[in-house]
Coordinates of C-alpha atoms in Angstrom, one line a residue:
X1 CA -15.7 -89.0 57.3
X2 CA -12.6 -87.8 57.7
X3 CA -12.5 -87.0 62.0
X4 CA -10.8 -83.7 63.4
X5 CA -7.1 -84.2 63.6
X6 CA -5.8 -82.9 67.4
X7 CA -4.1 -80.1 67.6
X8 CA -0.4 -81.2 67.4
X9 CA -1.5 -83.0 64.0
X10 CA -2.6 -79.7 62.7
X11 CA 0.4 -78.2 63.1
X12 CA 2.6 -80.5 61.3
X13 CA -0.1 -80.4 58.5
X14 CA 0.7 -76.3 58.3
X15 CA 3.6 -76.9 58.8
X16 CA 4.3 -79.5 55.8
X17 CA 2.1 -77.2 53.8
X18 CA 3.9 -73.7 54.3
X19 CA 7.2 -75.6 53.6
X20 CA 6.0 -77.4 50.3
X21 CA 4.6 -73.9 49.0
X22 CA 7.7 -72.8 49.8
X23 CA 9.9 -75.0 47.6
X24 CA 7.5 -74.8 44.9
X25 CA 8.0 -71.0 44.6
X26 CA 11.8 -71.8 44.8
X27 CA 11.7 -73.4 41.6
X28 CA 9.3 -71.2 39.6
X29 CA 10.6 -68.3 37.2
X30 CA 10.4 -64.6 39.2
X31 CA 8.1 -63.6 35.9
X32 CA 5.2 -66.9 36.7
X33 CA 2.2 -65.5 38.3
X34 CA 1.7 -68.7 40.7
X35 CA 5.4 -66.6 42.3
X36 CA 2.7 -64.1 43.6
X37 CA 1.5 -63.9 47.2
X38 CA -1.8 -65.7 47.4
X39 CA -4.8 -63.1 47.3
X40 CA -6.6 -63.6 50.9
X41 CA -9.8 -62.0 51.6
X42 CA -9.2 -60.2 54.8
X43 CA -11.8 -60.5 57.1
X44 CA -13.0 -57.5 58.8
X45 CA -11.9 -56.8 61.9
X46 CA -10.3 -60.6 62.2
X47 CA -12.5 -60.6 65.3
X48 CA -10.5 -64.3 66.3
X49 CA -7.3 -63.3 65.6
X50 CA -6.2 -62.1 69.2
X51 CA -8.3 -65.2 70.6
X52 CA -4.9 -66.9 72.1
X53 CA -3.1 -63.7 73.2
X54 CA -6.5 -62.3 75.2
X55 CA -8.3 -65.7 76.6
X56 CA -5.7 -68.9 77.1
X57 CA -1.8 -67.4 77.4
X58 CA -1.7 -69.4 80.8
X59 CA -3.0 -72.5 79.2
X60 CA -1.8 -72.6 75.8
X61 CA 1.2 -75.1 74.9
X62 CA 3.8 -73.9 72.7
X63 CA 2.7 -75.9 69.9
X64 CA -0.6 -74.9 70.5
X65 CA 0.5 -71.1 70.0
X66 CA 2.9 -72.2 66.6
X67 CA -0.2 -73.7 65.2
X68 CA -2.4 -70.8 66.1
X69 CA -0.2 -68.5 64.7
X70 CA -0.3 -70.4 61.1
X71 CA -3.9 -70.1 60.6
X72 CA -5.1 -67.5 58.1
X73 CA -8.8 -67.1 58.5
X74 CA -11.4 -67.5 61.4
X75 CA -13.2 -70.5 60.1
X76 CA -10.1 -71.8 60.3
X77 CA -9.9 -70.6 64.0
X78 CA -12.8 -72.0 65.0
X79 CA -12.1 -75.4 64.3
X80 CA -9.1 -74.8 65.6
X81 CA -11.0 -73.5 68.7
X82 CA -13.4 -76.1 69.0
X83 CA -10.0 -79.0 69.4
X84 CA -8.6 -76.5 71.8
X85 CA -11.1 -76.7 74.3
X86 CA -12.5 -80.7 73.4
X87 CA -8.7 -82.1 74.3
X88 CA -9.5 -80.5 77.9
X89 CA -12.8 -81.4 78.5
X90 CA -12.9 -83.2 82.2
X91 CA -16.5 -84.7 81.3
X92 CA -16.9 -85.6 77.5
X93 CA -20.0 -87.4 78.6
X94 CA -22.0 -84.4 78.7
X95 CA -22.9 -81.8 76.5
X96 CA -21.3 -78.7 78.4
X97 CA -17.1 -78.2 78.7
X98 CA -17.0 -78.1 82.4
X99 CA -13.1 -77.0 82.4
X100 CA -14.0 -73.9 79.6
X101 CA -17.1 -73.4 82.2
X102 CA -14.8 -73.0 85.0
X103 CA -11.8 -71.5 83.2
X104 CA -13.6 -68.2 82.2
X105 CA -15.5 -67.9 85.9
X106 CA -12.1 -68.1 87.3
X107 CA -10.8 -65.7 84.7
X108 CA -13.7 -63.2 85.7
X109 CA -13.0 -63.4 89.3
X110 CA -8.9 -63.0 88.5
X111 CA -9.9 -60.0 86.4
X112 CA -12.0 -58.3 89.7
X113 CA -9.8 -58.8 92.4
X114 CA -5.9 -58.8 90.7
X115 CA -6.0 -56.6 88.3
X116 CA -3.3 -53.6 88.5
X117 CA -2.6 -52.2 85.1
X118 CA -3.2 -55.0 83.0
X119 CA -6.0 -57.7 83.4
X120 CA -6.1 -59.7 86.7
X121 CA -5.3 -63.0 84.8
X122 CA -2.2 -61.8 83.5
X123 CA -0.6 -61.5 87.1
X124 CA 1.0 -63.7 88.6
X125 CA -1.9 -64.2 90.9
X126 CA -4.6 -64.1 88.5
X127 CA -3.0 -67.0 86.3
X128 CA -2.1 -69.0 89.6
X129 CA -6.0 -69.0 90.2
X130 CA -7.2 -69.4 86.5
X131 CA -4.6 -72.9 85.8
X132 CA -5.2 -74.4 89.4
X133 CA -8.4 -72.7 91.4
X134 CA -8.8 -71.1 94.6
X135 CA -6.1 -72.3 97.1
X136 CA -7.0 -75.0 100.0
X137 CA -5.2 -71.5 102.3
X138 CA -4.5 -68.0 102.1
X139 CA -2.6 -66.0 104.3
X140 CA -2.9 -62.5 104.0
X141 CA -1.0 -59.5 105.0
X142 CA -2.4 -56.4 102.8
X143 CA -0.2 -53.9 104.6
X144 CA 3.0 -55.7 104.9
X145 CA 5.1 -54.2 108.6
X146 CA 6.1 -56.8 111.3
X147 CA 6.2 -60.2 110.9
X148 CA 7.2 -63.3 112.4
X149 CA 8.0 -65.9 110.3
X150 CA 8.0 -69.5 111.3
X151 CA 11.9 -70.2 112.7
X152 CA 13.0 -71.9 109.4
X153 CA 12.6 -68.4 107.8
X154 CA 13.5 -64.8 108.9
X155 CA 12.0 -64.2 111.9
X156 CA 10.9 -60.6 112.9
X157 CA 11.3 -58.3 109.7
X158 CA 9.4 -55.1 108.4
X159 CA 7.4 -56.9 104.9
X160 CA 6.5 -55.8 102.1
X161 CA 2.3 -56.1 101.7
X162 CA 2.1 -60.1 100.6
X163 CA 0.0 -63.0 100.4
X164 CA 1.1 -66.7 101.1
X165 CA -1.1 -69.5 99.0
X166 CA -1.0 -72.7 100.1
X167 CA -2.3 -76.0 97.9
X168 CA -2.2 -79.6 99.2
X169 CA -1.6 -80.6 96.1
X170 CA -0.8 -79.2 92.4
X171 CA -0.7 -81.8 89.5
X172 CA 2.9 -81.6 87.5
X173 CA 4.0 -79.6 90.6
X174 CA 4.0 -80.7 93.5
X175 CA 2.8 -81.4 97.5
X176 CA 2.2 -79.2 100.6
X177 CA 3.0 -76.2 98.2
X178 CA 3.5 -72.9 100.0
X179 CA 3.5 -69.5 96.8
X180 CA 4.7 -66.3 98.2
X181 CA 3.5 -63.6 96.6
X182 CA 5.0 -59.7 97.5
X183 CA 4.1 -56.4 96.2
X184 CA 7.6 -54.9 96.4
X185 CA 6.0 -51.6 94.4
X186 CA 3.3 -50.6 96.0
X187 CA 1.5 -50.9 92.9
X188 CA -1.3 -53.4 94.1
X189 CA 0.7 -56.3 92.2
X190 CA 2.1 -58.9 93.7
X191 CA 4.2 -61.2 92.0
X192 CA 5.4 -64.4 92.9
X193 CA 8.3 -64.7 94.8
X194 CA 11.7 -67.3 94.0
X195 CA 12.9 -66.4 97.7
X196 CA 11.2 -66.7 101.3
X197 CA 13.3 -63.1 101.9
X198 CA 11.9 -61.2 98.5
X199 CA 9.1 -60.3 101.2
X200 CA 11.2 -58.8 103.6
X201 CA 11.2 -54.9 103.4
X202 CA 15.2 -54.5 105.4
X203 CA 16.8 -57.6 103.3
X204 CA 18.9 -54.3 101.6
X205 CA 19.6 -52.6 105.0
X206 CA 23.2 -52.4 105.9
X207 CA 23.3 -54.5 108.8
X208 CA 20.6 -56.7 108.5
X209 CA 20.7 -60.1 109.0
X210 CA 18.8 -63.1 107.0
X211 CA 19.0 -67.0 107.1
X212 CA 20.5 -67.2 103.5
X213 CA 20.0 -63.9 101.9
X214 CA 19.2 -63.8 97.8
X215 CA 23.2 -63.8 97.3
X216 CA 23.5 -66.6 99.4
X217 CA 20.7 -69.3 97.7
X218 CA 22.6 -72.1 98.9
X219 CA 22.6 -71.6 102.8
X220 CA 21.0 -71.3 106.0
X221 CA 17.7 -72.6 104.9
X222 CA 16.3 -75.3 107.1
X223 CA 13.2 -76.6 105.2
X224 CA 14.0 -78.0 101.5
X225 CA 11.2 -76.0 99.8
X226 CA 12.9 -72.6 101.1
X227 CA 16.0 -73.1 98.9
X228 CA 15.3 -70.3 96.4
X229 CA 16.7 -72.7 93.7
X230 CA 14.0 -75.0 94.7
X231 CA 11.6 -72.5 94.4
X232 CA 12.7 -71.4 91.0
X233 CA 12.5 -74.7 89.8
X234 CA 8.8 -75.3 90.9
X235 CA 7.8 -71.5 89.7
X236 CA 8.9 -73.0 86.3
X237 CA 6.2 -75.8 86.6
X238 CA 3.5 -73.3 88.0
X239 CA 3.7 -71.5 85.2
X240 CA 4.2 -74.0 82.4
X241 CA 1.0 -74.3 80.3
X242 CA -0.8 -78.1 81.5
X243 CA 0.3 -80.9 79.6
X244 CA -2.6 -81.6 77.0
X245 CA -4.2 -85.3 77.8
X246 CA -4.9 -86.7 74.1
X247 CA -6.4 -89.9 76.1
X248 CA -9.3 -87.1 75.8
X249 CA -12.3 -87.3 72.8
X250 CA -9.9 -86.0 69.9
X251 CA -7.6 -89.1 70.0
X252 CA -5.1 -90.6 72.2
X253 CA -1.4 -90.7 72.5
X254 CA 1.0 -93.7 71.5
X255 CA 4.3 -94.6 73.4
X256 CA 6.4 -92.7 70.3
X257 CA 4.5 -88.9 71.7
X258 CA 2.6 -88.9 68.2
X259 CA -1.2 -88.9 67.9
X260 CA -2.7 -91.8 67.2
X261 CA -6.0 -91.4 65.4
X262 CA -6.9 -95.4 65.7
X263 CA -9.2 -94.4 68.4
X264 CA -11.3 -92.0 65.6
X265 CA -15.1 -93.2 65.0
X266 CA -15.8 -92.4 61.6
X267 CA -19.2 -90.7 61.4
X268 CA -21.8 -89.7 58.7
X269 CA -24.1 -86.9 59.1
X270 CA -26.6 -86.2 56.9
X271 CA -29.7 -83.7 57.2
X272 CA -32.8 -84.3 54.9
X273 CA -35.6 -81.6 54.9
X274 CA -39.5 -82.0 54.5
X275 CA -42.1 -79.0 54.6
X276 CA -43.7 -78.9 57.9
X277 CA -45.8 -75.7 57.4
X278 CA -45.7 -72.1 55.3
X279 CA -43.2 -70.9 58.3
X280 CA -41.1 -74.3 58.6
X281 CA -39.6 -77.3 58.3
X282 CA -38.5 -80.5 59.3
X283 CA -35.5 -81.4 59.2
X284 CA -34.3 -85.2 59.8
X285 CA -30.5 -85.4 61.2
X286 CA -29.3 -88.9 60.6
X287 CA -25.9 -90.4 61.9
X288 CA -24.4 -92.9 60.9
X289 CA -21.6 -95.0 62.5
X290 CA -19.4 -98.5 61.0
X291 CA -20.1 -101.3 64.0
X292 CA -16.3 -102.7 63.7
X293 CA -15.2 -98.7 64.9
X294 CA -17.0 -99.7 67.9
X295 CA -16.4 -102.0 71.1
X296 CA -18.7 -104.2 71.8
X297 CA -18.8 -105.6 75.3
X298 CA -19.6 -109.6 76.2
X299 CA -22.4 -110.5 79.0
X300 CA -23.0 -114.1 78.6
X301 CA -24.6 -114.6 75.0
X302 CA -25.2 -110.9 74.6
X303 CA -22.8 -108.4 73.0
X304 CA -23.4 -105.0 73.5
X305 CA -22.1 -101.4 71.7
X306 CA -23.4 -98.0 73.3
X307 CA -22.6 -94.4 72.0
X308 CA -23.6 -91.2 73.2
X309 CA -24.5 -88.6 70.8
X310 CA -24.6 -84.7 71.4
X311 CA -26.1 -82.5 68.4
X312 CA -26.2 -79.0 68.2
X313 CA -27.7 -76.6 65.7
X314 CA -26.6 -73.1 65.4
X315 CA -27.6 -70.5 63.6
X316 CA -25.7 -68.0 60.8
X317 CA -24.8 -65.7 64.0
X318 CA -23.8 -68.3 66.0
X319 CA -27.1 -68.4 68.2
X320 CA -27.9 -72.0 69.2
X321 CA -31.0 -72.7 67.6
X322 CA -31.5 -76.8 68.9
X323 CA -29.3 -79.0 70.9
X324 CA -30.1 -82.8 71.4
X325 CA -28.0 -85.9 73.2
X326 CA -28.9 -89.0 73.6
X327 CA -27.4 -93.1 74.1
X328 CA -27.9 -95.6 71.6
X329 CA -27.0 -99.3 72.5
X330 CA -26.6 -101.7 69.6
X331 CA -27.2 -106.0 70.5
X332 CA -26.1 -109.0 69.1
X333 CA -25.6 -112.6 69.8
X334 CA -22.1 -114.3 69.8
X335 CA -23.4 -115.7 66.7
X336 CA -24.7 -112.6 65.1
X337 CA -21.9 -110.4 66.1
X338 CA -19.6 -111.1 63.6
X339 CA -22.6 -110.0 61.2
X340 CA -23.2 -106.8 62.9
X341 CA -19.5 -105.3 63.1
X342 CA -20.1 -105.5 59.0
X343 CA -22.9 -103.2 59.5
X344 CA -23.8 -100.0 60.2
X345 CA -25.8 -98.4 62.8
X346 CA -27.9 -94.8 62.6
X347 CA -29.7 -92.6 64.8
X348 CA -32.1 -89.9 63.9
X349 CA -33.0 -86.7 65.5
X350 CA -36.1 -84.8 63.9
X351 CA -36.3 -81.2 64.5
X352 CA -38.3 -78.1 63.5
X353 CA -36.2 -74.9 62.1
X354 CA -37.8 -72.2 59.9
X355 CA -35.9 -71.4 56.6
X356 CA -32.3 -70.2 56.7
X357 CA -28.8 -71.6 56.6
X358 CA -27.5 -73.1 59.7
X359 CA -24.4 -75.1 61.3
X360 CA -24.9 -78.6 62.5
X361 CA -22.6 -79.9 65.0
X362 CA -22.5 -84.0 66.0
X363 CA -20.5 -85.7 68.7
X364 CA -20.5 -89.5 69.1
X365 CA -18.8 -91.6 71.8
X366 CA -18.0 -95.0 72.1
X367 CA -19.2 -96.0 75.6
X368 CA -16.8 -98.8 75.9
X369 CA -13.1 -96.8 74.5
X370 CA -11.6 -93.8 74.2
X371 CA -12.9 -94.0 70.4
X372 CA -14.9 -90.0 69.3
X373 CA -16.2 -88.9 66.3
X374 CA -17.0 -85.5 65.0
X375 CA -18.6 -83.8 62.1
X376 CA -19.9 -80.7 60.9
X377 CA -22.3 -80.0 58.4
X378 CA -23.7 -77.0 56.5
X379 CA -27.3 -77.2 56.7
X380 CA -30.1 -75.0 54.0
X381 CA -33.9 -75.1 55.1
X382 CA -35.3 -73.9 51.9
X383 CA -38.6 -72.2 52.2
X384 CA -41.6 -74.6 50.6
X385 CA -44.4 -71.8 50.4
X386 CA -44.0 -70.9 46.8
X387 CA -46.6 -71.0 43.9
X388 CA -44.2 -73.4 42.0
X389 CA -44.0 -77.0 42.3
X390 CA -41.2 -78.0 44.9
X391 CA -39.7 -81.4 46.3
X392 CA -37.7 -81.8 49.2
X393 CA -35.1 -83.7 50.2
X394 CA -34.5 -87.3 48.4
X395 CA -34.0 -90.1 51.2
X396 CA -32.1 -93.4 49.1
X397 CA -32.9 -96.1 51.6
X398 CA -32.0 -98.7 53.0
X399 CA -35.1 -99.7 54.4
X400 CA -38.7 -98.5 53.1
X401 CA -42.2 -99.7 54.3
X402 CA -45.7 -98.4 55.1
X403 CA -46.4 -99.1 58.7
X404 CA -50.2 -99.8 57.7
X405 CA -51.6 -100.0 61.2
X406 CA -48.8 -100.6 63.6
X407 CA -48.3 -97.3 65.7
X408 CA -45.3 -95.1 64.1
X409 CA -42.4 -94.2 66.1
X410 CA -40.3 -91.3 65.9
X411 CA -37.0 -92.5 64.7
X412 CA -37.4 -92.9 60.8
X413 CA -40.7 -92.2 60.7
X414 CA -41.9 -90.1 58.3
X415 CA -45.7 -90.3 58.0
X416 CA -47.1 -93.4 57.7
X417 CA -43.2 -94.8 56.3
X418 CA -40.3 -96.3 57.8
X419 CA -37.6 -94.5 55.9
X420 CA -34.2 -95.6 57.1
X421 CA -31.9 -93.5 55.1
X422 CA -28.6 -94.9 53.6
X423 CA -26.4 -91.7 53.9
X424 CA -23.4 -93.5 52.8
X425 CA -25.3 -94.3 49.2
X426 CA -23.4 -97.6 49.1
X427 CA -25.9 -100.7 47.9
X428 CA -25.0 -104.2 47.9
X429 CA -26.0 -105.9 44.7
X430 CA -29.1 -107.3 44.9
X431 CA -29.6 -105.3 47.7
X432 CA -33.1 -102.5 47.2
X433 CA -33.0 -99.3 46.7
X434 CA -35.4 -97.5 48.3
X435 CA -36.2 -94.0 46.8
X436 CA -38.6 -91.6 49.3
X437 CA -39.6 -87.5 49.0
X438 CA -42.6 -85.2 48.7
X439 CA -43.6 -83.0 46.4
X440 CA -45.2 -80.0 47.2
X441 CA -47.4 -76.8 45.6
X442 CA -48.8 -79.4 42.8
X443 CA -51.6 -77.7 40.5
X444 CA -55.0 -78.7 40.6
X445 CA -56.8 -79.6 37.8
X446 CA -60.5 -78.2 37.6
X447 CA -61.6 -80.9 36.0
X448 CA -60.5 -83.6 38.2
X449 CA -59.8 -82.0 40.7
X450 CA -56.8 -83.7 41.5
X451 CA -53.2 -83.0 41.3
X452 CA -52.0 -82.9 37.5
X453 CA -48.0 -83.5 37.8
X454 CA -45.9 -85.7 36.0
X455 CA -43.1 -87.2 38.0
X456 CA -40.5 -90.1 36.3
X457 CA -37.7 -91.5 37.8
X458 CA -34.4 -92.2 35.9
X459 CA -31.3 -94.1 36.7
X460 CA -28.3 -93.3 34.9
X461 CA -24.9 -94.6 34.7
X462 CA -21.8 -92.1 32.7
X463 CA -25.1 -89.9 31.5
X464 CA -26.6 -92.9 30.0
X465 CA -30.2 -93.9 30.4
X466 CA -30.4 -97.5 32.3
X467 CA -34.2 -97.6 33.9
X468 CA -37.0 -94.6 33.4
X469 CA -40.1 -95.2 34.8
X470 CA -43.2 -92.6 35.5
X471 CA -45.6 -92.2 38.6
X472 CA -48.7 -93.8 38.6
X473 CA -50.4 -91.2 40.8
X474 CA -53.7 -93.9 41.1
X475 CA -55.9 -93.8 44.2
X476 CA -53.8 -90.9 45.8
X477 CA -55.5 -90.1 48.7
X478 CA -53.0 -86.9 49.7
X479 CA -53.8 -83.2 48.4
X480 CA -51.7 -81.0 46.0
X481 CA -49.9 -79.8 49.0
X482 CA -48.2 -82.8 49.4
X483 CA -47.7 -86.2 47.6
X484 CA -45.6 -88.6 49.2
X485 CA -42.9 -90.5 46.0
X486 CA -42.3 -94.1 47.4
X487 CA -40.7 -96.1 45.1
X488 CA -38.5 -99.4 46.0
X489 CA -35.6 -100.1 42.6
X490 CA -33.8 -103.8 42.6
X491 CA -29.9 -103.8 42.2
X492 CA -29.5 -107.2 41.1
X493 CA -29.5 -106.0 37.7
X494 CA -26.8 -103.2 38.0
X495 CA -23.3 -103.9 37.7
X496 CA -20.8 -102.6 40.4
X497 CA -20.5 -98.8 39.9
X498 CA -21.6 -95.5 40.7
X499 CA -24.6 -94.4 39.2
X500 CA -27.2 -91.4 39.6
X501 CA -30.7 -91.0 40.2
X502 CA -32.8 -88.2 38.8
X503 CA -36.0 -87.3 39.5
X504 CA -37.9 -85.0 37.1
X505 CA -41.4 -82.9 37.8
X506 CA -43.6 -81.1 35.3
X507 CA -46.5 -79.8 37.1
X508 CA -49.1 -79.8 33.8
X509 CA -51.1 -76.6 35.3
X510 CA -48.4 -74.2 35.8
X511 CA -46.1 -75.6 33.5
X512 CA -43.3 -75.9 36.0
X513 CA -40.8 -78.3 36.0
X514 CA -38.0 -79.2 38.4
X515 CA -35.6 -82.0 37.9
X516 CA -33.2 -83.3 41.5
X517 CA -30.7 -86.0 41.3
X518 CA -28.6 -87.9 44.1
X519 CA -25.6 -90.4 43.5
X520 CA -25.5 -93.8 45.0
X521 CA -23.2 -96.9 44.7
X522 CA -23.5 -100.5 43.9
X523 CA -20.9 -103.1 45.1
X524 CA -20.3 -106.2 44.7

């Protein structure tokens, strides 16, 4: 799997891209039709396109925005999107994004108590609050009039209405941090102020006397933090966008400033489907991950790895159908662990969804590093309810045996089998190839009364024929509305390659056929 670049990555990609298209239409002839702009089906309404501009101005990088700014399309977008808000999450241990959680709560309270002709989170106020939360103070004065200062300031003036905010602590900013902020209009906005006198209603009055004065930034202040080039200097930092931690679950950053995508899991995700009733299905998401990605921590003679996995399912309009998490701790020896890191290890998650077309989203974490994976997969429950004869998904296995009368669990358990899928389709030579799916709808025949479907299986390698072999359906014990196909292939025979397995169906009542194939590997 190839894992989801951070942000910064993408936008050299674009980048490299828009330049390279660019020197190839250099070179081409006026006349060539490759000169002409590429055709782009614009989506209606572009309903992400003003996603940056409207929701994360204050927090948005400048890269960030450059990279933004090259995407075309809104699928695009939302993966774009989806990096955006992992690289800040404060918890990636659980399943919700506590900073996005708190962002847009403090973006609705900005927007109900700052707004003055454009949304609260736009003022200086309202994007104070949304970057750093509610101050540790506040010192209001709505109306503005008299005021007396502390003695290192002016000290009794007529003031404009304004607030003073005060934080203990700001990270990239500061300590014991004291924000003006004046409403010199009237207007109901206050900005922030880069002088302790902007607040002071006289400061233009012939006459009038001030410490230092805003033509004067270099005298007559006492306290360090009063110095209006101080002042400038940390408004700069308040309202530079937070440095992006790439420590976070997208990857982590190397002494050069580049990403460095050695801390990437590679993942597998693959979703079989099975026929659970006329209104729905089951379908079996399996994850795969390779054991030398992961750490695997020493306690005495025991080595142990540990992931967390988060799933979600969503739906064609983005409704979330399913979610599921859980942890998954992997053992060995000190003399098996060699062994394992050549491995793989999977976890399965077996839900119910009716038919339709859905997005499935999976997270893994490596307890023990900074090491995430993600991948996202397209996802078609067909419906099984048809007259015709119908097979579901086809499992190639690792691992394939009737569980007889031991009690089945719920992890690669499909009826009475242990199916432990091989999603990767690789096969070691020698290694067997286990082959499971149902077939469903079968006709009866009167006169048996028994399903009357022919099924053979084929292997074939560059279209050729190298093993055929049909069902034996004898002493079936399961109806026409399902029969379980559980067949286990030797590799020993088969050369390193790539080779394809097809499955073909002819239900002898109806007259149906169907005919499925997958692809699998053999290596040495």
């Amino acid at each position: 799997m190839k894992p989801i670049r951070p942000i910064a990555i993408c936008l050299n990609l674009c980048a490299l891209i828009a330049l390279a298209a660019g020197s190839v239409a250099a070179q081409q002839a006026p006349t060539d039709p490759q000169n002409n702009p590429r055709k782009e089906k614009k989506e209606k309404g572009n309903p992400l396109a003003d996603w940056a501009e409207k929701d994360v101005t204050p927090i948005m990088t400048p890269d960030e925005l450059r990279a933004w700014k090259l995407l075309k399309t809104d699928e695009e977008r939302e993966a774009f999107i989806i990096i955006f808000w992992r690289l800040r999450d404060t918890d990636p241990d659980t399943e919700a994004n506590e900073y996005r959680e708190a962002y847009y709560e403090r973006m609705q309270y900005a927007n109900e108590h700052f707004s003055s002709g454009k949304p609260g989170y736009l003022t200086d106020r309202g994007r104070i609050y949304l970057v750093y939360g509610k101050p540790d103070e506040i010192e209001s004065h709505p109306s503005g009039g008299s005021y007396q200062g502390p003695t290192a300031q002016s000290s009794a003036d007529t003031t404009y209405p304004f607030e003073i905010w005060f934080y203990r602590h700001l990270p990239n900013v500061g300590n014991g941090l004291e924000l003006e902020f004046v409403d010199r209009t009237g207007s109901g906005e206050f900005r922030l102020a880069n002088s302790p006198d902007e607040k002071n209603a006289l400061i233009n009055v012939p006459g009038h006397q001030s410490p230092g004065g805003l033509m004067s930034i270099n005298a007559g202040y006492q306290r360090v933090q009063d110095n209006p080039i101080e002042i400038m200097i940390r408004n700069a930092n308040l309202f530079r966008p937070p440095p992006v931690d790439y420590s976070g679950p997208t990857g982590i950053r190397s002494d050069s400033g580049q990403i460095d995508n050695s801390d990437q899991l590679t993942i597998d995700v693959h979703v079989d489907t099975f026929r659970q009733s006329d209104r729905s299905a089951v379908a079996a998401i399996t994850v795969q991950t390779l054991n030398n990605e992961l750490v695997f921590m020493p306690n005495g003679e025991i080595h142990s790895a540990q992931v967390n996995i988060w799933g979600k399912v969503t739906s064609v309009d983005q409704r979330t159908i399913a979610r599921f998490q859980d942890s998954v701790k992997t053992n060995a020896t000190t003399a098996e662990v060699v062994d394992f890191k050549g491995r793989r290890s999977a976890y399965q998650k077996v839900i119910s969804l009716p038919p339709g077309t859905y997005k499935v989203d999976v997270f893994v974490r490596d307890l023990y590093s900074p090491a995430v994976g993600h991948k996202v997969v397209n996802l078609t429950v067909p419906k099984f309810d048809g007259p015709q004869v119908a097979l579901s998904s086809i499992v190639l296995a690792s691992r394939l045996e009737t569980l007889g009368t031991r009690a089945p669990g719920s992890m690669f358990t499909i009826g009475d089998k242990k199916v432990m899928p091989n999603i990767a389709g690789e096969f070691r030579r020698g290694q067997d190839l286990g082959i499971y799916a149902q077939v469903y709808n079968a006709g009866i025949d009167e006169t048996t009364l028994r399903p009357s479907v022919e099924v053979s299986y084929a292997i074939l390698k560059n279209g050729a024929d190298i093993y055929r072999q049909a069902e034996d359906w004898t002493g079936m014990s399961e109806t026409g509305q399902r029969m379980t196909l559980a067949r286990i292939f030797p590799t020993a025979a088969l050369t390193p390659g790539t080779y394809q397995l097809v499955i073909s169906l002819k239900d002898k009542v109806t007259g149906s056929t169907l005919t499925r194939a997958a692809d699998f590997s053999v290596i040495p």
